[in-house]
Amino acid sequence: MALKSTVFKAELSITDMDRNYYATHHLTLARHPSETDERMMLRLVAFAQHASESLELTRGLCADDEPDIWQMDLTGAIEQWIDLGMPDEKRIKKACGRSNEVWIYAYGARVVDIWFDGIKGQLTRFDHLNVVGVDAETLAELAKMTERTMQLQFTIQDGQTWISDNTHNVLVEPRPLLRMGQIVNQ
């Protein structure tokens, strides 16, 4: 018997001073049985950092031809493609060919640096690709906020994202690895 997805409800109150975006989003997330709390919470962080009225969560792990999050224009063209993890070059090339802007939120502790070192030479040809790394300690703190029904406040300013609920306050600072096709010196 196959395991079913677990449904989570999240209310995100977003104050993004970097983009002058202020809104509340009510999201329903279907967490695939193989998805961890850390990854699901990272989906919420990525959503908040790119939030707009047309940004959507997709089927994620259930669909190979879709990112985790995307934004489409009224014609159905993909404006933003947002993936989590460490995709292979073929998937990144596909994303860059289908979207105006691509973001990858890489996670997995030290494995991220190994993955990026092995692939970065092929990524600089995509001038609309951005890759950031999120450290394992931050993801562990985010996982503590996981509940079936969540009310989260996101405050974004100067590249920092503070996430809080009734008991936790977590700072998320994605580490830029590639910005608009240019490798970021660390």
Short mmCIF file of C-alpha atoms in Angstrom, two decimals:
data_model
loop_
_atom_site.label_atom_id
_atom_site.label_comp_id
_atom_site.label_asym_id
_atom_site.label_seq_id
_atom_site.Cartn_x
_atom_site.Cartn_y
_atom_site.Cartn_z
CA MET A 1 0.00 0.00 0.00
CA ALA A 2 1.38 3.39 -1.01
CA LEU A 3 1.76 6.09 1.60
CA LYS A 4 -0.32 9.21 1.09
CA SER A 5 0.84 12.80 1.27
CA THR A 6 0.29 14.70 4.51
CA VAL A 7 -1.59 17.98 4.18
CA PHE A 8 -0.31 21.10 5.95
CA LYS A 9 -1.90 24.55 6.10
CA ALA A 10 0.28 27.62 6.35
CA GLU A 11 -0.58 31.27 6.70
CA LEU A 12 2.40 33.41 5.69
CA SER A 13 2.37 37.06 6.70
CA ILE A 14 5.12 38.57 4.56
CA THR A 15 6.79 41.91 5.13
CA ASP A 16 9.42 42.24 2.42
CA MET A 17 11.06 45.63 2.79
CA ASP A 18 13.61 44.85 0.07
CA ARG A 19 10.86 44.58 -2.58
CA ASN A 20 8.14 46.67 -0.88
CA TYR A 21 5.86 43.62 -0.85
CA TYR A 22 3.40 43.21 2.02
CA ALA A 23 0.81 40.43 1.88
CA THR A 24 -0.65 37.39 3.58
CA HIS A 25 -0.74 34.09 1.71
CA HIS A 26 -2.83 31.08 2.74
CA LEU A 27 -1.15 27.94 1.43
CA THR A 28 -2.03 24.27 1.43
CA LEU A 29 1.00 22.00 1.16
CA ALA A 30 0.86 18.32 0.35
CA ARG A 31 4.04 16.89 1.84
CA HIS A 32 5.17 13.83 -0.10
CA PRO A 33 6.02 10.85 2.17
CA SER A 34 9.70 11.16 1.19
CA GLU A 35 9.86 14.90 1.94
CA THR A 36 11.38 15.98 5.25
CA ASP A 37 10.16 18.78 7.52
CA GLU A 38 13.35 20.69 6.64
CA ARG A 39 12.63 20.56 2.91
CA MET A 40 8.99 21.51 3.34
CA MET A 41 9.91 24.50 5.48
CA LEU A 42 12.52 25.52 2.89
CA ARG A 43 9.71 25.54 0.31
CA LEU A 44 7.90 28.07 2.49
CA VAL A 45 11.04 30.20 2.83
CA ALA A 46 11.59 30.19 -0.95
CA PHE A 47 7.93 31.05 -1.50
CA ALA A 48 8.15 34.00 0.91
CA GLN A 49 11.36 35.33 -0.64
CA HIS A 50 9.78 35.43 -4.11
CA ALA A 51 6.16 35.99 -3.07
CA SER A 52 3.74 37.57 -5.50
CA GLU A 53 0.07 37.19 -6.29
CA SER A 54 0.87 34.77 -9.14
CA LEU A 55 3.53 32.62 -7.40
CA GLU A 56 2.37 29.02 -6.89
CA LEU A 57 3.48 25.85 -5.18
CA THR A 58 3.52 22.99 -7.68
CA ARG A 59 3.24 19.23 -7.31
CA GLY A 60 6.97 19.31 -6.43
CA LEU A 61 8.43 15.86 -5.80
CA CYS A 62 5.46 14.25 -7.54
CA ALA A 63 6.28 15.84 -10.93
CA ASP A 64 9.60 15.62 -12.75
CA ASP A 65 8.68 18.32 -15.26
CA GLU A 66 7.81 21.01 -12.71
CA PRO A 67 9.84 22.94 -10.16
CA ASP A 68 8.85 23.18 -6.52
CA ILE A 69 7.51 26.70 -7.03
CA TRP A 70 6.80 28.71 -10.14
CA GLN A 71 5.31 31.93 -11.38
CA MET A 72 3.57 32.08 -14.73
CA ASP A 73 2.31 35.02 -16.73
CA LEU A 74 -1.20 35.21 -18.13
CA THR A 75 -0.17 33.32 -21.29
CA GLY A 76 1.16 30.36 -19.29
CA ALA A 77 4.83 31.21 -19.90
CA ILE A 78 7.04 30.52 -16.88
CA GLU A 79 8.50 33.71 -15.42
CA GLN A 80 10.20 32.14 -12.36
CA TRP A 81 11.31 28.55 -11.82
CA ILE A 82 12.32 27.78 -8.22
CA ASP A 83 13.84 24.39 -7.38
CA LEU A 84 15.09 22.95 -4.10
CA GLY A 85 17.98 20.54 -3.75
CA MET A 86 20.89 19.79 -6.04
CA PRO A 87 19.52 19.20 -9.54
CA ASP A 88 21.69 17.80 -12.30
CA GLU A 89 22.90 19.88 -15.24
CA LYS A 90 20.18 18.51 -17.54
CA ARG A 91 17.38 19.71 -15.23
CA ILE A 92 19.03 23.11 -14.78
CA LYS A 93 19.41 23.51 -18.54
CA LYS A 94 15.74 22.61 -18.99
CA ALA A 95 14.69 25.14 -16.34
CA CYS A 96 16.79 27.89 -17.91
CA GLY A 97 15.33 27.13 -21.33
CA ARG A 98 11.75 27.32 -20.07
CA SER A 99 11.89 30.28 -17.67
CA ASN A 100 12.96 33.92 -17.57
CA GLU A 101 14.49 33.53 -14.10
CA VAL A 102 15.69 30.39 -12.29
CA TRP A 103 16.48 30.01 -8.59
CA ILE A 104 17.96 26.94 -6.94
CA TYR A 105 17.92 26.61 -3.16
CA ALA A 106 20.58 23.97 -2.51
CA TYR A 107 20.66 22.22 0.85
CA GLY A 108 22.37 19.18 2.29
CA ALA A 109 25.18 20.39 4.55
CA ARG A 110 28.70 20.03 3.10
CA VAL A 111 27.42 18.09 0.10
CA VAL A 112 26.22 21.39 -1.41
CA ASP A 113 29.79 22.65 -1.84
CA ILE A 114 30.86 19.38 -3.45
CA TRP A 115 27.86 19.46 -5.82
CA PHE A 116 28.44 23.10 -6.73
CA ASP A 117 32.19 22.65 -7.31
CA GLY A 118 31.41 19.84 -9.73
CA ILE A 119 28.77 21.72 -11.71
CA LYS A 120 29.62 25.43 -11.52
CA GLY A 121 31.64 25.46 -14.75
CA GLN A 122 28.56 24.48 -16.73
CA LEU A 123 26.28 27.01 -15.00
CA THR A 124 27.98 30.30 -15.88
CA ARG A 125 26.47 30.27 -19.38
CA PHE A 126 22.99 30.87 -17.92
CA ASP A 127 22.72 34.58 -17.20
CA HIS A 128 19.32 34.25 -15.52
CA LEU A 129 20.33 31.48 -13.07
CA ASN A 130 20.78 32.04 -9.34
CA VAL A 131 21.99 29.41 -6.87
CA VAL A 132 21.98 29.82 -3.10
CA GLY A 133 22.92 27.43 -0.32
CA VAL A 134 21.03 27.02 2.94
CA ASP A 135 22.93 25.54 5.87
CA ALA A 136 21.81 22.48 7.79
CA GLU A 137 21.62 24.27 11.16
CA THR A 138 19.11 26.77 9.79
CA LEU A 139 17.00 23.97 8.32
CA ALA A 140 17.04 22.14 11.65
CA GLU A 141 15.74 25.28 13.39
CA LEU A 142 13.05 25.71 10.74
CA ALA A 143 11.95 22.10 11.17
CA LYS A 144 11.12 22.85 14.82
CA MET A 145 8.41 25.22 13.54
CA THR A 146 6.60 22.48 11.60
CA GLU A 147 2.98 21.95 12.56
CA ARG A 148 -0.04 20.78 10.60
CA THR A 149 -1.45 24.32 10.83
CA MET A 150 1.12 27.12 10.89
CA GLN A 151 0.97 30.88 11.22
CA LEU A 152 4.34 32.28 10.22
CA GLN A 153 5.58 35.86 10.03
CA PHE A 154 8.33 36.59 7.49
CA THR A 155 10.31 39.81 7.72
CA ILE A 156 12.73 40.32 4.85
CA GLN A 157 15.26 43.16 4.86
CA ASP A 158 18.79 43.58 3.49
CA GLY A 159 18.91 39.99 2.27
CA GLN A 160 18.01 38.56 5.68
CA THR A 161 14.80 36.67 6.33
CA TRP A 162 13.46 36.39 9.86
CA ILE A 163 10.75 33.80 10.39
CA SER A 164 8.76 33.63 13.58
CA ASP A 165 5.80 31.82 15.05
CA ASN A 166 4.48 31.78 18.61
CA THR A 167 7.64 30.22 20.06
CA HIS A 168 10.48 30.36 17.51
CA ASN A 169 12.44 33.06 15.74
CA VAL A 170 14.80 31.86 12.99
CA LEU A 171 17.19 33.85 10.80
CA VAL A 172 17.63 32.52 7.26
CA GLU A 173 20.52 33.90 5.23
CA PRO A 174 20.88 31.93 2.01
CA ARG A 175 24.53 31.88 0.93
CA PRO A 176 24.83 33.08 -2.69
CA LEU A 177 26.83 30.70 -4.87
CA LEU A 178 25.82 31.95 -8.33
CA ARG A 179 24.12 35.25 -9.10
CA MET A 180 22.79 35.87 -12.60
CA GLY A 181 25.25 33.38 -14.07
CA GLN A 182 28.25 34.79 -12.19
CA ILE A 183 30.06 32.77 -9.52
CA VAL A 184 30.01 34.56 -6.17
CA ASN A 185 33.37 34.63 -4.39
CA GLN A 186 33.02 33.40 -0.86
#
